[in-house]
CSV table of C-alpha atoms and ligand atoms in Angstrom, one decimal:
chain,number,residue,atom,x,y,z
A,1,MET,CA,15.3,4.0,10.4
A,2,LYS,CA,14.4,5.8,7.1
A,3,ILE,CA,10.8,4.2,6.3
A,4,LEU,CA,9.0,5.0,3.4
A,5,ILE,CA,5.1,4.0,3.8
A,6,THR,CA,2.4,4.2,0.8
A,7,ALA,CA,-1.1,4.7,1.8
A,8,GLY,CA,-5.1,5.0,0.9
A,9,PRO,CA,-6.8,4.5,-2.7
A,10,THR,CA,-6.0,5.8,-6.2
A,11,ARG,CA,-8.0,7.3,-8.7
A,12,GLU,CA,-7.6,6.4,-12.2
A,13,PRO,CA,-9.4,9.2,-14.1
A,14,ILE,CA,-12.8,7.9,-16.7
A,15,ASP,CA,-13.2,12.0,-18.3
A,16,PRO,CA,-13.3,14.9,-16.6
A,17,VAL,CA,-15.4,14.4,-13.3
A,18,ARG,CA,-15.4,10.8,-13.1
A,19,PHE,CA,-13.4,8.0,-11.5
A,20,LEU,CA,-12.0,4.6,-10.8
A,21,SER,CA,-11.0,3.7,-7.5
A,22,ASN,CA,-12.0,1.7,-3.8
A,23,ARG,CA,-13.1,1.3,-0.8
A,24,SER,CA,-9.6,2.2,1.1
A,25,SER,CA,-9.5,5.2,3.6
A,26,GLY,CA,-6.4,5.7,3.9
A,27,LYS,CA,-6.2,4.5,8.0
A,28,MET,CA,-3.9,1.9,7.9
A,29,GLY,CA,-1.4,3.9,6.6
A,30,TYR,CA,-1.8,6.4,8.4
A,31,ALA,CA,-1.7,4.6,11.4
A,32,LEU,CA,1.8,2.8,11.1
A,33,ALA,CA,2.5,6.4,10.2
A,34,GLU,CA,1.9,7.8,13.0
A,35,ALA,CA,3.3,4.4,15.0
A,36,ALA,CA,6.1,4.6,13.4
A,37,MET,CA,7.3,9.2,13.8
A,38,ASP,CA,6.2,7.7,17.9
A,39,GLN,CA,8.8,5.6,17.8
A,40,GLY,CA,10.7,7.6,16.4
A,41,HIS,CA,11.8,6.8,12.6
A,42,THR,CA,11.7,9.6,10.4
A,43,VAL,CA,8.4,8.8,7.5
A,44,THR,CA,7.6,9.6,4.4
A,45,LEU,CA,4.4,8.8,3.5
A,46,ILE,CA,2.4,8.6,-0.1
A,47,SER,CA,-1.0,9.2,0.2
A,48,GLY,CA,-4.6,8.6,-2.3
A,49,PRO,CA,-7.2,11.3,-1.8
A,50,VAL,CA,-8.0,10.7,1.9
A,51,ALA,CA,-9.4,12.4,4.4
A,52,LEU,CA,-6.9,12.3,6.8
A,53,THR,CA,-4.6,15.0,8.6
A,54,ALA,CA,-1.1,13.3,8.2
A,55,PRO,CA,0.9,12.6,11.7
A,56,VAL,CA,3.0,15.7,12.8
A,57,GLY,CA,6.2,15.8,11.5
A,58,VAL,CA,6.0,13.5,8.9
A,59,THR,CA,7.2,14.1,5.4
A,60,LEU,CA,3.7,14.2,3.3
A,61,HIS,CA,3.7,13.3,-0.9
A,62,ARG,CA,-0.1,13.6,-2.1
A,63,VAL,CA,-1.0,11.2,-5.0
A,64,GLU,CA,-3.7,10.7,-7.1
A,65,THR,CA,-3.2,8.1,-9.5
A,66,ALA,CA,-0.9,4.7,-9.8
A,67,GLN,CA,1.6,6.6,-12.6
A,68,GLN,CA,1.9,9.4,-10.1
A,69,MET,CA,2.0,6.8,-6.8
A,70,TRP,CA,4.8,5.1,-8.7
A,71,GLU,CA,6.9,8.6,-9.7
A,72,THR,CA,6.6,10.2,-6.9
A,73,THR,CA,8.1,6.1,-5.7
A,74,ARG,CA,10.5,5.8,-7.7
A,75,LEU,CA,11.9,9.8,-7.1
A,76,VAL,CA,11.6,9.4,-3.0
A,77,CYS,CA,14.2,6.1,-3.0
A,78,ALA,CA,16.6,7.6,-5.1
A,79,SER,CA,16.7,10.8,-3.0
A,80,ASP,CA,18.5,11.7,0.6
A,81,ALA,CA,15.2,10.0,2.2
A,82,ALA,CA,15.3,6.8,0.1
A,83,PRO,CA,13.9,4.6,2.8
A,84,ASN,CA,16.1,1.4,4.6
A,85,ILE,CA,12.3,0.1,4.8
A,86,ALA,CA,8.8,0.2,2.0
A,87,ILE,CA,5.8,-1.0,3.8
A,88,PHE,CA,3.1,-1.0,1.3
A,89,ALA,CA,-0.5,-0.1,2.3
A,90,ALA,CA,-1.9,1.9,-0.5
A,91,ALA,CA,-4.5,0.0,-2.4
A,92,VAL,CA,-3.6,1.1,-5.8
A,93,ALA,CA,-5.4,0.5,-9.1
A,94,ASP,CA,-5.0,-2.6,-10.4
A,95,TYR,CA,-6.3,-1.2,-14.0
A,96,ARG,CA,-6.9,2.4,-15.7
A,97,PRO,CA,-8.9,3.6,-17.8
A,98,VAL,CA,-6.9,3.3,-21.8
A,99,ALA,CA,-7.7,6.9,-22.7
A,100,ILE,CA,-9.5,9.6,-20.4
A,101,ALA,CA,-12.3,12.0,-22.2
A,102,SER,CA,-11.5,15.7,-22.4
A,103,GLU,CA,-14.9,16.4,-21.4
A,104,LYS,CA,-18.2,14.7,-20.0
A,105,ILE,CA,-18.8,11.9,-20.9
A,106,LYS,CA,-22.6,12.0,-22.2
A,107,LYS,CA,-25.5,9.6,-21.7
A,108,HIS,CA,-26.5,8.7,-25.7
A,109,ALA,CA,-26.0,5.8,-25.2
A,110,ASP,CA,-28.0,2.5,-23.5
A,111,ASN,CA,-24.2,0.8,-23.5
A,112,LEU,CA,-20.6,2.2,-22.3
A,113,THR,CA,-17.5,0.2,-22.2
A,114,VAL,CA,-14.5,1.6,-21.0
A,115,GLU,CA,-11.5,0.0,-22.1
A,116,LEU,CA,-8.6,-0.5,-19.1
A,117,GLU,CA,-5.5,-0.9,-19.6
A,118,ARG,CA,-2.7,-2.6,-16.4
A,119,THR,CA,-1.6,0.1,-14.0
A,120,PRO,CA,2.5,0.7,-13.0
A,121,ASP,CA,3.3,-2.6,-10.4
A,122,VAL,CA,4.3,-0.1,-7.6
A,123,LEU,CA,5.8,-2.3,-4.8
A,124,GLY,CA,6.9,-4.8,-8.0
A,125,SER,CA,8.9,-2.4,-9.0
A,126,MET,CA,10.6,-1.8,-5.8
A,127,ARG,CA,13.6,-4.4,-6.3
A,128,SER,CA,14.0,-4.2,-10.4
A,129,ASP,CA,13.6,0.1,-11.3
A,130,PHE,CA,13.7,1.7,-7.8
A,131,SER,CA,17.3,-0.9,-7.1
A,132,PHE,CA,15.7,-1.2,-2.8
A,133,GLY,CA,17.6,-2.7,-1.2
A,134,GLY,CA,15.9,-2.4,2.3
A,135,PHE,CA,13.9,-4.2,4.1
A,136,LEU,CA,10.2,-4.7,1.5
A,137,VAL,CA,6.7,-4.9,3.1
A,138,GLY,CA,3.9,-5.3,1.0
A,139,PHE,CA,0.1,-6.0,2.5
A,140,ALA,CA,-2.1,-8.5,0.6
A,141,ALA,CA,-5.8,-7.3,0.8
A,142,GLU,CA,-7.9,-10.7,0.2
A,143,THR,CA,-11.3,-12.4,0.9
A,144,ASN,CA,-10.1,-16.1,0.5
A,145,ASP,CA,-7.3,-17.7,0.5
A,146,LEU,CA,-5.5,-15.5,3.1
A,147,VAL,CA,-2.1,-16.9,3.5
A,148,GLY,CA,-2.0,-18.8,-0.1
A,149,HIS,CA,-2.2,-15.4,-2.0
A,150,ALA,CA,0.4,-13.8,0.5
A,151,MET,CA,2.7,-16.5,0.0
A,152,ASP,CA,2.3,-15.8,-4.1
A,153,LYS,CA,3.2,-11.9,-3.5
A,154,LEU,CA,6.0,-12.3,-0.8
A,155,ALA,CA,7.3,-14.4,-3.2
A,156,ARG,CA,6.1,-12.5,-7.1
A,157,LYS,CA,7.2,-9.0,-5.5
A,158,ASN,CA,10.2,-10.0,-4.0
A,159,CYS,CA,8.8,-9.2,-0.8
A,160,ASP,CA,10.3,-10.0,3.1
A,161,LEU,CA,7.0,-9.8,4.7
A,162,VAL,CA,3.7,-10.2,3.9
A,163,ILE,CA,0.4,-8.8,5.5
A,164,ALA,CA,-2.3,-9.9,4.9
A,165,ASN,CA,-5.7,-8.9,5.2
A,166,ASP,CA,-9.0,-10.3,4.9
A,167,VAL,CA,-10.7,-7.8,3.1
A,168,SER,CA,-14.6,-9.4,2.8
A,169,ARG,CA,-15.5,-8.5,6.3
A,170,THR,CA,-16.9,-5.7,7.1
A,171,ASP,CA,-15.2,-5.1,11.1
A,172,THR,CA,-11.8,-5.0,9.6
A,173,GLY,CA,-9.5,-3.9,6.4
A,174,PHE,CA,-10.9,-1.8,4.1
A,175,ASP,CA,-12.4,1.6,5.7
A,176,SER,CA,-13.3,0.3,9.5
A,177,ASP,CA,-11.7,1.4,12.4
A,178,GLU,CA,-10.0,-2.2,13.1
A,179,ASN,CA,-7.6,-5.2,11.9
A,180,GLU,CA,-6.7,-8.5,11.9
A,181,VAL,CA,-3.1,-9.5,9.8
A,182,ILE,CA,-1.4,-12.6,9.3
A,183,LEU,CA,2.4,-12.3,8.7
A,184,CYS,CA,3.4,-14.2,5.9
A,185,LEU,CA,7.5,-14.8,5.7
A,186,PRO,CA,10.0,-17.2,3.8
A,187,ALA,CA,9.6,-20.3,4.4
A,188,GLY,CA,5.8,-20.9,4.9
A,189,ARG,CA,6.2,-19.2,8.2
A,190,THR,CA,3.2,-16.9,9.9
A,191,GLU,CA,2.4,-15.0,13.1
A,192,THR,CA,-1.1,-13.7,13.5
A,193,ILE,CA,-2.3,-10.2,15.0
A,194,PRO,CA,-5.8,-11.2,16.6
A,195,LYS,CA,-7.4,-8.4,16.5
A,196,LYS,CA,-7.1,-4.8,17.3
A,197,SER,CA,-7.9,-1.1,16.5
A,198,LYS,CA,-5.1,0.1,12.9
A,199,ARG,CA,-3.2,2.0,15.6
A,200,ALA,CA,-2.8,-0.6,18.2
A,201,LEU,CA,-1.9,-3.0,15.4
A,202,SER,CA,0.9,-0.3,14.0
A,203,ASP,CA,2.6,-0.7,16.9
A,204,THR,CA,3.1,-4.1,17.1
A,205,LEU,CA,3.8,-3.8,13.4
A,206,ILE,CA,5.9,-1.1,13.3
A,207,GLN,CA,8.2,-3.1,16.5
A,208,ARG,CA,8.2,-6.3,14.6
A,209,ILE,CA,9.1,-5.3,11.1
A,210,VAL,CA,11.8,-2.8,12.4
A,211,GLU,CA,13.5,-6.3,14.2
A,212,LEU,CA,13.4,-8.4,11.5
A,213,ALA,CA,14.8,-5.6,9.1
A,214,LYS,CA,17.6,-5.5,11.8
A,215,GLN,CA,18.3,-9.2,11.7
A,216,LYS,CA,18.4,-9.0,8.1
A,217,LEU,CA,21.2,-6.2,7.8
A,218,LEU,CA,22.4,-8.7,10.7
A,219,ALA,CA,22.7,-11.6,8.1
A,220,GLU,CA,24.0,-9.4,5.0
A,221,LYS,CA,26.8,-8.2,7.4
B,1,PMT,O1,-7.2,1.9,3.7
B,1,PMT,P1,-8.2,1.4,4.5
B,1,PMT,O2,-9.0,1.6,4.6
B,1,PMT,O3,-7.4,1.6,6.3
B,1,PMT,O4,-7.6,-0.5,4.3
B,1,PMT,C1,-6.8,-0.8,4.3
B,1,PMT,C2,-6.0,-2.3,3.3
B,1,PMT,C3,-7.3,-2.5,3.6
B,1,PMT,C4,-6.1,-1.2,1.7
B,1,PMT,C5,-5.2,-2.6,3.4
B,1,PMT,O5,-5.2,-2.9,5.2
B,1,PMT,C6,-4.5,-3.2,2.5
B,1,PMT,O6,-4.2,-4.6,1.8
B,1,PMT,N1,-3.6,-2.7,1.4
B,1,PMT,C7,-3.6,-3.7,0.2
B,1,PMT,C8,-4.6,-3.3,-0.9
B,1,PMT,C9,-3.8,-3.9,-2.2
B,1,PMT,O7,-4.3,-3.5,-3.3
B,1,PMT,O8,-3.5,-5.8,-1.7
B,1,PMT,P2,-3.2,-6.4,-3.4
B,1,PMT,O9,-3.3,-7.8,-2.6
B,1,PMT,O10,-4.1,-6.0,-4.7
B,1,PMT,O11,-1.3,-5.5,-3.3
B,1,PMT,C10,-0.6,-6.2,-3.3
B,1,PMT,C11,0.5,-5.6,-2.7
B,1,PMT,O12,1.0,-3.9,-4.1
B,1,PMT,C12,-0.3,-4.2,-1.5
B,1,PMT,O13,0.9,-4.5,-1.3
B,1,PMT,C13,-0.4,-3.0,-3.0
B,1,PMT,O14,0.1,-1.6,-2.3
B,1,PMT,C14,0.7,-3.6,-3.7
B,1,PMT,N2,0.6,-2.5,-5.1
B,1,PMT,C15,-0.7,-3.0,-5.7
B,1,PMT,C16,-0.7,-2.5,-7.2
B,1,PMT,C17,-0.2,-1.8,-7.8
B,1,PMT,N3,-0.5,-1.4,-9.1
B,1,PMT,N4,0.6,-1.6,-6.5
B,1,PMT,C18,1.3,-1.9,-6.0
B,1,PMT,O15,1.8,-1.2,-5.1
């Protein structure tokens, strides 16, 4: 299978030296890429700025902003590397500054207001803008009602599967070496994968995702 994976945070510039970002380390996405390679798949990784080395054999595209991640994903989907499976593990910034100052902002006033606007939704564009017909997997980073919010994303973003993780915990989720997830599937079905290293979890996730993608292909025939 050809698998596209997004990983890491995005950075939304405020001025030449400052940006808005989040705590994503890229560990989850890179572990998925490594597991997918080990299981014999062809992997394209679109990564925000992280301090990790991409697994050998992966086609890596480095990006900074949500807009660049959107554009790179669009190009990959329209190329020979167009995936059968797309997994969105990146923590894309939902908002960016409306204006980027061309010079470093000086601290004159006591208060500074930065106006923000929505970034493009990469996952949400897959079906509508990029005409992706393959198996679509989103992640849901939640602090409460994991399954409720993930099921909402499953329907809203037209996914086949949403993987929910609890980012209020310090032992899993953002920047930890381990994760625990709930797979949220259509018709309210769920499957829990208990806590393990992100690398071991990724072996299980890739196997299950490929199995579900094959079932979807068969059902469409
Ligand atoms: O990188 P690590 O430190 O290993 O941490 C892993 C993780 C917690 C970042 C990862 O497991 C995870 O949950 N990733 C998704 C984080 C997130 O942004 O969730 P969300 O609920 O805000 O977004 C829902 C989905 O839409 C995600 O698949 C996200 O990639 C996608 N999205 C969101 C906004 C946007 N503008 N474009 C997107 O594609």
